[in-house]
Amino acid sequence: MTNEIIVYQTDTQENIEVRIEQDTVWLTQAQMADLFQTSRNNITIHTSNIFKEGELQKISVCKNSLLTAADGKSYKTTLYNLDVIISIGYRVKSQRGTQFRIWANSILKEYMLKGYVVQSSIRKLEKDVHDLQQKSKEFELYIQSSLPPKQGIFFDGQVFDAYTFVADIIRLAHTSIILIDNYIDDTILTLLAKRKEKVQATIFTQQISKQLQLDIEKHNIQYPKIEVKTYTQSHDRFLILDSHTVYHIGASLKDLGKKWFAFSKLEIDAEIILSKLLMVNY
């Protein structure tokens, strides 16, 4: 329970500032004298006897505090909690003591309930944030696991794994696929047939043999058209998606998994490569 000051009004309309802190109320000796309509000296005597008789332990029911007086200066004083206040009320046989105890208990219950509600709200908010963070991590993991890795290596014999990897990349394209590969055959046409509907596919290769030309024509009769052009300026293999994502592949796609090869997603502007293709082919 945070430190707060509220006003208690006596039956004679006197106002006493009461501190609420650490799940109890606190008053100074001067305030208790006003509350019980007795002298400060009388309160001091009763307080001393309470501790002397062992009714209460001073360390548990008292604390020092700085209070600001009417002159604006801060003075060190001792505060006493509800246990002391009630005990003194019994000793001075004050009806006000009973009234104050009823009021204080009511206020404390109200503050504890408010604190419980606030803490419950905070715990719920923390749980909601935790759940949201967990879902965000799960979604991020799902995205990462759903997308091809940015780099890696396939070894001899991993034919199916390599084929599946490239097929997954091809399925990522939304508008266009450009393959630069000097050595292609009909298996490449089959691989590119896995692209999404209406995605344009273009292959740049070193030469187009009569057999390859025949394969292309047969493919294009049955499946969405793949345009194949000659290009002799590239040694490496590149796969460009939607004119902005570039993969560098260390083996011809027709030889995937037959020997070791590495791949990587390049952090370069695809326009650099595309502009070179346009310069040669147009």
PDB file of C-alpha atoms in Angstrom:
ATOM      1  CA  MET A   1       0.000   0.000   0.000  1.00  0.00           C
ATOM      2  CA  THR A   2       1.575   3.298  -1.032  1.00  0.00           C
ATOM      3  CA  ASN A   3       2.106   6.283   1.246  1.00  0.00           C
ATOM      4  CA  GLU A   4      -1.007   8.453   1.247  1.00  0.00           C
ATOM      5  CA  ILE A   5      -2.615  10.994   3.553  1.00  0.00           C
ATOM      6  CA  ILE A   6      -6.367  11.109   4.135  1.00  0.00           C
ATOM      7  CA  VAL A   7      -8.417  13.242   6.515  1.00  0.00           C
ATOM      8  CA  TYR A   8     -10.332  11.813   9.468  1.00  0.00           C
ATOM      9  CA  GLN A   9     -13.080  14.072  10.798  1.00  0.00           C
ATOM     10  CA  THR A  10     -13.962  13.751  14.496  1.00  0.00           C
ATOM     11  CA  ASP A  11     -17.432  14.107  15.987  1.00  0.00           C
ATOM     12  CA  THR A  12     -16.606  17.761  16.716  1.00  0.00           C
ATOM     13  CA  GLN A  13     -15.696  18.360  13.063  1.00  0.00           C
ATOM     14  CA  GLU A  14     -11.956  18.456  13.760  1.00  0.00           C
ATOM     15  CA  ASN A  15      -9.763  17.252  10.889  1.00  0.00           C
ATOM     16  CA  ILE A  16      -6.846  14.926  11.558  1.00  0.00           C
ATOM     17  CA  GLU A  17      -4.446  13.989   8.760  1.00  0.00           C
ATOM     18  CA  VAL A  18      -3.942  10.230   8.798  1.00  0.00           C
ATOM     19  CA  ARG A  19      -1.128   8.471   6.942  1.00  0.00           C
ATOM     20  CA  ILE A  20      -1.935   5.215   5.144  1.00  0.00           C
ATOM     21  CA  GLU A  21       1.132   3.065   4.578  1.00  0.00           C
ATOM     22  CA  GLN A  22       2.235  -0.581   4.887  1.00  0.00           C
ATOM     23  CA  ASP A  23      -1.358  -1.804   5.310  1.00  0.00           C
ATOM     24  CA  THR A  24      -2.025   0.303   8.415  1.00  0.00           C
ATOM     25  CA  VAL A  25      -2.636   3.887   9.575  1.00  0.00           C
ATOM     26  CA  TRP A  26      -0.102   6.129  11.325  1.00  0.00           C
ATOM     27  CA  LEU A  27      -0.463   9.075  13.729  1.00  0.00           C
ATOM     28  CA  THR A  28       1.975  11.195  15.727  1.00  0.00           C
ATOM     29  CA  GLN A  29       1.615  11.630  19.492  1.00  0.00           C
ATOM     30  CA  ALA A  30       0.277  15.145  18.896  1.00  0.00           C
ATOM     31  CA  GLN A  31      -2.384  13.805  16.538  1.00  0.00           C
ATOM     32  CA  MET A  32      -3.368  11.105  19.055  1.00  0.00           C
ATOM     33  CA  ALA A  33      -3.696  13.814  21.713  1.00  0.00           C
ATOM     34  CA  ASP A  34      -6.106  15.702  19.445  1.00  0.00           C
ATOM     35  CA  LEU A  35      -7.991  12.501  18.604  1.00  0.00           C
ATOM     36  CA  PHE A  36      -8.488  11.423  22.222  1.00  0.00           C
ATOM     37  CA  GLN A  37      -8.900  14.975  23.574  1.00  0.00           C
ATOM     38  CA  THR A  38      -6.099  14.594  26.074  1.00  0.00           C
ATOM     39  CA  SER A  39      -2.665  16.063  26.637  1.00  0.00           C
ATOM     40  CA  ARG A  40       0.466  15.222  24.688  1.00  0.00           C
ATOM     41  CA  ASN A  41       2.127  14.287  27.977  1.00  0.00           C
ATOM     42  CA  ASN A  42      -0.644  11.802  28.756  1.00  0.00           C
ATOM     43  CA  ILE A  43      -0.175  10.142  25.349  1.00  0.00           C
ATOM     44  CA  THR A  44       3.570   9.909  25.982  1.00  0.00           C
ATOM     45  CA  ILE A  45       2.986   8.180  29.333  1.00  0.00           C
ATOM     46  CA  HIS A  46       0.546   5.649  27.867  1.00  0.00           C
ATOM     47  CA  THR A  47       2.852   4.946  24.922  1.00  0.00           C
ATOM     48  CA  SER A  48       5.802   4.353  27.227  1.00  0.00           C
ATOM     49  CA  ASN A  49       3.762   1.976  29.407  1.00  0.00           C
ATOM     50  CA  ILE A  50       2.560  -0.013  26.363  1.00  0.00           C
ATOM     51  CA  PHE A  51       6.145  -0.761  25.406  1.00  0.00           C
ATOM     52  CA  LYS A  52       7.353  -1.206  28.994  1.00  0.00           C
ATOM     53  CA  GLU A  53       4.633  -3.776  29.722  1.00  0.00           C
ATOM     54  CA  GLY A  54       5.454  -5.677  26.533  1.00  0.00           C
ATOM     55  CA  GLU A  55       1.972  -5.237  25.094  1.00  0.00           C
ATOM     56  CA  LEU A  56       3.539  -4.181  21.788  1.00  0.00           C
ATOM     57  CA  GLN A  57       7.052  -4.218  20.379  1.00  0.00           C
ATOM     58  CA  LYS A  58       8.214  -0.703  19.580  1.00  0.00           C
ATOM     59  CA  ILE A  59      10.242  -1.777  16.555  1.00  0.00           C
ATOM     60  CA  SER A  60       7.128  -3.267  14.949  1.00  0.00           C
ATOM     61  CA  VAL A  61       4.653  -0.428  15.527  1.00  0.00           C
ATOM     62  CA  CYS A  62       6.747   2.763  15.295  1.00  0.00           C
ATOM     63  CA  LYS A  63       8.733   4.473  12.610  1.00  0.00           C
ATOM     64  CA  ASN A  64      10.546   7.760  12.175  1.00  0.00           C
ATOM     65  CA  SER A  65       9.440  10.192   9.513  1.00  0.00           C
ATOM     66  CA  LEU A  66      10.046  13.743   8.300  1.00  0.00           C
ATOM     67  CA  LEU A  67       6.926  15.897   8.506  1.00  0.00           C
ATOM     68  CA  THR A  68       6.546  19.393   7.108  1.00  0.00           C
ATOM     69  CA  ALA A  69       5.244  21.885   9.641  1.00  0.00           C
ATOM     70  CA  ALA A  70       3.209  25.046   9.069  1.00  0.00           C
ATOM     71  CA  ASP A  71       6.420  27.079   8.828  1.00  0.00           C
ATOM     72  CA  GLY A  72       7.467  25.010   5.807  1.00  0.00           C
ATOM     73  CA  LYS A  73      10.322  23.289   7.615  1.00  0.00           C
ATOM     74  CA  SER A  74      10.659  19.509   7.931  1.00  0.00           C
ATOM     75  CA  TYR A  75      10.945  17.973  11.381  1.00  0.00           C
ATOM     76  CA  LYS A  76      11.837  14.446  12.414  1.00  0.00           C
ATOM     77  CA  THR A  77       9.026  12.818  14.371  1.00  0.00           C
ATOM     78  CA  THR A  78       7.798   9.380  15.405  1.00  0.00           C
ATOM     79  CA  LEU A  79       4.697   7.812  13.890  1.00  0.00           C
ATOM     80  CA  TYR A  80       2.609   5.106  15.605  1.00  0.00           C
ATOM     81  CA  ASN A  81       0.457   2.564  13.811  1.00  0.00           C
ATOM     82  CA  LEU A  82      -3.126   1.449  14.413  1.00  0.00           C
ATOM     83  CA  ASP A  83      -2.157  -1.114  17.075  1.00  0.00           C
ATOM     84  CA  VAL A  84      -0.717   1.636  19.279  1.00  0.00           C
ATOM     85  CA  ILE A  85      -3.631   3.988  18.574  1.00  0.00           C
ATOM     86  CA  ILE A  86      -6.202   1.349  19.584  1.00  0.00           C
ATOM     87  CA  SER A  87      -4.238   0.407  22.716  1.00  0.00           C
ATOM     88  CA  ILE A  88      -4.061   4.031  23.842  1.00  0.00           C
ATOM     89  CA  GLY A  89      -7.776   4.422  23.084  1.00  0.00           C
ATOM     90  CA  TYR A  90      -8.552   1.631  25.548  1.00  0.00           C
ATOM     91  CA  ARG A  91      -6.300   3.140  28.206  1.00  0.00           C
ATOM     92  CA  VAL A  92      -7.833   6.617  28.015  1.00  0.00           C
ATOM     93  CA  LYS A  93     -11.300   5.020  27.820  1.00  0.00           C
ATOM     94  CA  SER A  94     -12.209   7.251  24.894  1.00  0.00           C
ATOM     95  CA  GLN A  95     -15.339   6.770  22.808  1.00  0.00           C
ATOM     96  CA  ARG A  96     -13.414   8.461  20.058  1.00  0.00           C
ATOM     97  CA  GLY A  97     -10.954   5.589  20.134  1.00  0.00           C
ATOM     98  CA  THR A  98     -13.722   3.126  19.250  1.00  0.00           C
ATOM     99  CA  GLN A  99     -15.020   5.395  16.489  1.00  0.00           C
ATOM    100  CA  PHE A 100     -11.535   5.829  15.064  1.00  0.00           C
ATOM    101  CA  ARG A 101     -10.852   2.079  15.154  1.00  0.00           C
ATOM    102  CA  ILE A 102     -14.073   1.370  13.211  1.00  0.00           C
ATOM    103  CA  TRP A 103     -13.235   4.090  10.702  1.00  0.00           C
ATOM    104  CA  ALA A 104      -9.607   2.978  10.322  1.00  0.00           C
ATOM    105  CA  ASN A 105     -10.507  -0.675   9.770  1.00  0.00           C
ATOM    106  CA  SER A 106     -13.067   0.352   7.168  1.00  0.00           C
ATOM    107  CA  ILE A 107     -10.521   2.529   5.372  1.00  0.00           C
ATOM    108  CA  LEU A 108      -7.856  -0.178   5.488  1.00  0.00           C
ATOM    109  CA  LYS A 109     -10.230  -2.773   4.034  1.00  0.00           C
ATOM    110  CA  GLU A 110     -11.120  -0.339   1.260  1.00  0.00           C
ATOM    111  CA  TYR A 111      -7.477   0.363   0.489  1.00  0.00           C
ATOM    112  CA  MET A 112      -6.534  -3.301   0.634  1.00  0.00           C
ATOM    113  CA  LEU A 113      -9.390  -4.095  -1.762  1.00  0.00           C
ATOM    114  CA  LYS A 114      -8.236  -1.342  -4.091  1.00  0.00           C
ATOM    115  CA  GLY A 115      -4.716  -2.669  -3.833  1.00  0.00           C
ATOM    116  CA  TYR A 116      -5.932  -6.179  -4.607  1.00  0.00           C
ATOM    117  CA  VAL A 117      -7.855  -4.915  -7.644  1.00  0.00           C
ATOM    118  CA  VAL A 118      -4.855  -2.931  -8.849  1.00  0.00           C
ATOM    119  CA  GLN A 119      -2.502  -5.864  -8.303  1.00  0.00           C
ATOM    120  CA  SER A 120      -4.935  -8.189 -10.074  1.00  0.00           C
ATOM    121  CA  SER A 121      -5.125  -5.755 -12.987  1.00  0.00           C
ATOM    122  CA  ILE A 122      -1.340  -5.501 -13.097  1.00  0.00           C
ATOM    123  CA  ARG A 123      -0.970  -9.290 -13.000  1.00  0.00           C
ATOM    124  CA  LYS A 124      -3.544  -9.641 -15.781  1.00  0.00           C
ATOM    125  CA  LEU A 125      -1.765  -6.976 -17.824  1.00  0.00           C
ATOM    126  CA  GLU A 126       1.585  -8.695 -17.242  1.00  0.00           C
ATOM    127  CA  LYS A 127       0.035 -12.014 -18.277  1.00  0.00           C
ATOM    128  CA  ASP A 128      -1.448 -10.434 -21.414  1.00  0.00           C
ATOM    129  CA  VAL A 129       1.935  -8.919 -22.294  1.00  0.00           C
ATOM    130  CA  HIS A 130       3.666 -12.262 -21.630  1.00  0.00           C
ATOM    131  CA  ASP A 131       1.110 -14.104 -23.781  1.00  0.00           C
ATOM    132  CA  LEU A 132       1.520 -11.528 -26.546  1.00  0.00           C
ATOM    133  CA  GLN A 133       5.305 -11.824 -26.404  1.00  0.00           C
ATOM    134  CA  GLN A 134       5.026 -15.619 -26.477  1.00  0.00           C
ATOM    135  CA  LYS A 135       2.706 -15.523 -29.482  1.00  0.00           C
ATOM    136  CA  SER A 136       5.045 -13.045 -31.167  1.00  0.00           C
ATOM    137  CA  LYS A 137       7.979 -15.419 -30.606  1.00  0.00           C
ATOM    138  CA  GLU A 138       5.938 -18.356 -31.890  1.00  0.00           C
ATOM    139  CA  PHE A 139       4.877 -16.364 -34.950  1.00  0.00           C
ATOM    140  CA  GLU A 140       8.453 -15.242 -35.575  1.00  0.00           C
ATOM    141  CA  LEU A 141       9.631 -18.845 -35.229  1.00  0.00           C
ATOM    142  CA  TYR A 142       6.883 -19.958 -37.605  1.00  0.00           C
ATOM    143  CA  ILE A 143       7.907 -17.310 -40.142  1.00  0.00           C
ATOM    144  CA  GLN A 144      11.575 -18.221 -39.808  1.00  0.00           C
ATOM    145  CA  SER A 145      10.861 -21.935 -40.119  1.00  0.00           C
ATOM    146  CA  SER A 146       8.525 -21.346 -43.072  1.00  0.00           C
ATOM    147  CA  LEU A 147      11.054 -19.337 -45.073  1.00  0.00           C
ATOM    148  CA  PRO A 148      14.154 -20.794 -46.704  1.00  0.00           C
ATOM    149  CA  PRO A 149      17.381 -20.086 -44.808  1.00  0.00           C
ATOM    150  CA  LYS A 150      19.569 -17.217 -45.994  1.00  0.00           C
ATOM    151  CA  GLN A 151      22.612 -19.415 -46.506  1.00  0.00           C
ATOM    152  CA  GLY A 152      23.762 -22.994 -46.229  1.00  0.00           C
ATOM    153  CA  ILE A 153      25.324 -25.966 -47.949  1.00  0.00           C
ATOM    154  CA  PHE A 154      24.060 -29.218 -49.439  1.00  0.00           C
ATOM    155  CA  PHE A 155      26.247 -32.291 -49.671  1.00  0.00           C
ATOM    156  CA  ASP A 156      26.629 -35.075 -52.170  1.00  0.00           C
ATOM    157  CA  GLY A 157      23.497 -37.226 -52.274  1.00  0.00           C
ATOM    158  CA  GLN A 158      21.077 -34.664 -50.825  1.00  0.00           C
ATOM    159  CA  VAL A 159      19.176 -34.569 -54.106  1.00  0.00           C
ATOM    160  CA  PHE A 160      15.659 -34.396 -52.685  1.00  0.00           C
ATOM    161  CA  ASP A 161      16.556 -31.875 -49.954  1.00  0.00           C
ATOM    162  CA  ALA A 162      18.240 -29.577 -52.461  1.00  0.00           C
ATOM    163  CA  TYR A 163      15.375 -29.939 -54.931  1.00  0.00           C
ATOM    164  CA  THR A 164      12.801 -29.159 -52.219  1.00  0.00           C
ATOM    165  CA  PHE A 165      14.812 -26.144 -51.073  1.00  0.00           C
ATOM    166  CA  VAL A 166      14.883 -24.569 -54.542  1.00  0.00           C
ATOM    167  CA  ALA A 167      11.210 -25.424 -55.107  1.00  0.00           C
ATOM    168  CA  ASP A 168      10.337 -23.573 -51.880  1.00  0.00           C
ATOM    169  CA  ILE A 169      12.265 -20.524 -53.077  1.00  0.00           C
ATOM    170  CA  ILE A 170      10.432 -20.596 -56.403  1.00  0.00           C
ATOM    171  CA  ARG A 171       7.069 -20.687 -54.611  1.00  0.00           C
ATOM    172  CA  LEU A 172       7.958 -17.447 -52.802  1.00  0.00           C
ATOM    173  CA  ALA A 173       7.769 -15.377 -55.993  1.00  0.00           C
ATOM    174  CA  HIS A 174       4.656 -13.260 -56.508  1.00  0.00           C
ATOM    175  CA  THR A 175       5.285 -11.609 -59.883  1.00  0.00           C
ATOM    176  CA  SER A 176       8.442 -12.848 -61.579  1.00  0.00           C
ATOM    177  CA  ILE A 177      11.327 -15.316 -61.495  1.00  0.00           C
ATOM    178  CA  ILE A 178      14.604 -14.889 -63.346  1.00  0.00           C
ATOM    179  CA  LEU A 179      17.086 -17.751 -63.448  1.00  0.00           C
ATOM    180  CA  ILE A 180      20.640 -17.239 -64.678  1.00  0.00           C
ATOM    181  CA  ASP A 181      22.146 -20.681 -65.259  1.00  0.00           C
ATOM    182  CA  ASN A 182      24.462 -21.734 -68.095  1.00  0.00           C
ATOM    183  CA  TYR A 183      23.503 -25.408 -67.948  1.00  0.00           C
ATOM    184  CA  ILE A 184      19.797 -26.213 -68.024  1.00  0.00           C
ATOM    185  CA  ASP A 185      17.622 -29.067 -69.227  1.00  0.00           C
ATOM    186  CA  ASP A 186      13.978 -30.125 -69.014  1.00  0.00           C
ATOM    187  CA  THR A 187      14.245 -30.703 -65.232  1.00  0.00           C
ATOM    188  CA  ILE A 188      14.575 -26.938 -64.787  1.00  0.00           C
ATOM    189  CA  LEU A 189      11.345 -26.408 -66.705  1.00  0.00           C
ATOM    190  CA  THR A 190       9.612 -28.863 -64.377  1.00  0.00           C
ATOM    191  CA  LEU A 191      11.036 -27.079 -61.340  1.00  0.00           C
ATOM    192  CA  LEU A 192       9.854 -23.664 -62.519  1.00  0.00           C
ATOM    193  CA  ALA A 193       6.386 -25.090 -63.170  1.00  0.00           C
ATOM    194  CA  LYS A 194       5.984 -25.098 -59.368  1.00  0.00           C
ATOM    195  CA  ARG A 195       5.752 -21.298 -59.296  1.00  0.00           C
ATOM    196  CA  LYS A 196       2.526 -19.540 -58.399  1.00  0.00           C
ATOM    197  CA  GLU A 197      -0.085 -18.788 -61.018  1.00  0.00           C
ATOM    198  CA  LYS A 198       0.604 -15.716 -63.202  1.00  0.00           C
ATOM    199  CA  VAL A 199       4.244 -15.503 -62.089  1.00  0.00           C
ATOM    200  CA  GLN A 200       6.401 -14.825 -65.150  1.00  0.00           C
ATOM    201  CA  ALA A 201       9.498 -17.002 -65.568  1.00  0.00           C
ATOM    202  CA  THR A 202      12.592 -16.176 -67.618  1.00  0.00           C
ATOM    203  CA  ILE A 203      15.784 -18.196 -67.993  1.00  0.00           C
ATOM    204  CA  PHE A 204      19.115 -16.800 -69.154  1.00  0.00           C
ATOM    205  CA  THR A 205      21.477 -19.557 -70.272  1.00  0.00           C
ATOM    206  CA  GLN A 206      24.679 -19.930 -72.286  1.00  0.00           C
ATOM    207  CA  GLN A 207      23.124 -21.709 -75.252  1.00  0.00           C
ATOM    208  CA  ILE A 208      19.857 -23.258 -76.386  1.00  0.00           C
ATOM    209  CA  SER A 209      20.327 -26.630 -78.051  1.00  0.00           C
ATOM    210  CA  LYS A 210      17.799 -28.084 -80.470  1.00  0.00           C
ATOM    211  CA  GLN A 211      16.699 -30.603 -77.841  1.00  0.00           C
ATOM    212  CA  LEU A 212      16.271 -27.883 -75.239  1.00  0.00           C
ATOM    213  CA  GLN A 213      14.316 -25.747 -77.698  1.00  0.00           C
ATOM    214  CA  LEU A 214      12.019 -28.699 -78.371  1.00  0.00           C
ATOM    215  CA  ASP A 215      11.564 -29.279 -74.623  1.00  0.00           C
ATOM    216  CA  ILE A 216      10.715 -25.609 -74.133  1.00  0.00           C
ATOM    217  CA  GLU A 217       8.108 -25.633 -76.897  1.00  0.00           C
ATOM    218  CA  LYS A 218       6.450 -28.785 -75.544  1.00  0.00           C
ATOM    219  CA  HIS A 219       6.462 -27.372 -72.028  1.00  0.00           C
ATOM    220  CA  ASN A 220       4.935 -24.082 -73.108  1.00  0.00           C
ATOM    221  CA  ILE A 221       2.076 -25.845 -74.874  1.00  0.00           C
ATOM    222  CA  GLN A 222       0.936 -27.509 -71.666  1.00  0.00           C
ATOM    223  CA  TYR A 223       2.144 -25.172 -68.893  1.00  0.00           C
ATOM    224  CA  PRO A 224       2.460 -21.406 -68.348  1.00  0.00           C
ATOM    225  CA  LYS A 225       5.108 -20.043 -70.676  1.00  0.00           C
ATOM    226  CA  ILE A 226       8.763 -19.930 -69.706  1.00  0.00           C
ATOM    227  CA  GLU A 227      10.885 -17.566 -71.777  1.00  0.00           C
ATOM    228  CA  VAL A 228      14.460 -18.728 -72.397  1.00  0.00           C
ATOM    229  CA  LYS A 229      17.183 -16.356 -73.626  1.00  0.00           C
ATOM    230  CA  THR A 230      20.876 -16.749 -74.320  1.00  0.00           C
ATOM    231  CA  TYR A 231      23.354 -14.995 -72.061  1.00  0.00           C
ATOM    232  CA  THR A 232      27.084 -15.681 -71.923  1.00  0.00           C
ATOM    233  CA  GLN A 233      28.388 -13.100 -69.448  1.00  0.00           C
ATOM    234  CA  SER A 234      27.731 -14.979 -66.209  1.00  0.00           C
ATOM    235  CA  HIS A 235      29.740 -17.797 -64.679  1.00  0.00           C
ATOM    236  CA  ASP A 236      27.680 -18.233 -61.497  1.00  0.00           C
ATOM    237  CA  ARG A 237      24.032 -19.130 -61.005  1.00  0.00           C
ATOM    238  CA  PHE A 238      21.496 -16.589 -59.751  1.00  0.00           C
ATOM    239  CA  LEU A 239      17.810 -16.839 -58.912  1.00  0.00           C
ATOM    240  CA  ILE A 240      16.000 -13.481 -58.751  1.00  0.00           C
ATOM    241  CA  LEU A 241      12.501 -13.216 -57.256  1.00  0.00           C
ATOM    242  CA  ASP A 242      10.137 -10.318 -57.976  1.00  0.00           C
ATOM    243  CA  SER A 243      13.031  -8.167 -59.232  1.00  0.00           C
ATOM    244  CA  HIS A 244      14.412  -7.570 -55.722  1.00  0.00           C
ATOM    245  CA  THR A 245      15.430 -10.821 -53.942  1.00  0.00           C
ATOM    246  CA  VAL A 246      18.643 -12.453 -55.184  1.00  0.00           C
ATOM    247  CA  TYR A 247      19.892 -15.954 -54.369  1.00  0.00           C
ATOM    248  CA  HIS A 248      23.369 -17.058 -55.404  1.00  0.00           C
ATOM    249  CA  ILE A 249      23.502 -20.812 -56.038  1.00  0.00           C
ATOM    250  CA  GLY A 250      26.777 -22.684 -56.324  1.00  0.00           C
ATOM    251  CA  ALA A 251      25.576 -25.377 -58.756  1.00  0.00           C
ATOM    252  CA  SER A 252      23.402 -25.608 -61.832  1.00  0.00           C
ATOM    253  CA  LEU A 253      19.846 -26.357 -60.821  1.00  0.00           C
ATOM    254  CA  LYS A 254      19.833 -29.511 -62.925  1.00  0.00           C
ATOM    255  CA  ASP A 255      22.676 -30.898 -60.772  1.00  0.00           C
ATOM    256  CA  LEU A 256      21.168 -30.171 -57.351  1.00  0.00           C
ATOM    257  CA  GLY A 257      22.463 -32.594 -54.716  1.00  0.00           C
ATOM    258  CA  LYS A 258      24.832 -34.434 -57.034  1.00  0.00           C
ATOM    259  CA  LYS A 259      27.870 -32.720 -55.530  1.00  0.00           C
ATOM    260  CA  TRP A 260      28.549 -30.295 -52.722  1.00  0.00           C
ATOM    261  CA  PHE A 261      27.256 -26.784 -53.306  1.00  0.00           C
ATOM    262  CA  ALA A 262      26.536 -23.712 -51.237  1.00  0.00           C
ATOM    263  CA  PHE A 263      23.829 -21.103 -51.542  1.00  0.00           C
ATOM    264  CA  SER A 264      23.244 -17.654 -50.065  1.00  0.00           C
ATOM    265  CA  LYS A 265      20.697 -14.869 -50.150  1.00  0.00           C
ATOM    266  CA  LEU A 266      22.581 -11.786 -51.326  1.00  0.00           C
ATOM    267  CA  GLU A 267      22.086  -8.425 -49.644  1.00  0.00           C
ATOM    268  CA  ILE A 268      22.439  -6.477 -52.891  1.00  0.00           C
ATOM    269  CA  ASP A 269      20.135  -4.463 -55.107  1.00  0.00           C
ATOM    270  CA  ALA A 270      18.721  -6.805 -57.755  1.00  0.00           C
ATOM    271  CA  GLU A 271      18.670  -3.894 -60.202  1.00  0.00           C
ATOM    272  CA  ILE A 272      22.454  -4.148 -60.472  1.00  0.00           C
ATOM    273  CA  ILE A 273      22.121  -7.588 -62.066  1.00  0.00           C
ATOM    274  CA  LEU A 274      18.937  -6.813 -63.996  1.00  0.00           C
ATOM    275  CA  SER A 275      20.472  -3.730 -65.610  1.00  0.00           C
ATOM    276  CA  LYS A 276      23.367  -5.849 -66.928  1.00  0.00           C
ATOM    277  CA  LEU A 277      20.916  -8.332 -68.433  1.00  0.00           C
ATOM    278  CA  LEU A 278      19.029  -5.547 -70.181  1.00  0.00           C
ATOM    279  CA  MET A 279      22.219  -4.061 -71.613  1.00  0.00           C
ATOM    280  CA  VAL A 280      23.125  -7.353 -73.304  1.00  0.00           C
ATOM    281  CA  ASN A 281      19.687  -8.527 -74.401  1.00  0.00           C
ATOM    282  CA  TYR A 282      18.152  -5.305 -75.676  1.00  0.00           C
TER     283      TYR A 282
END
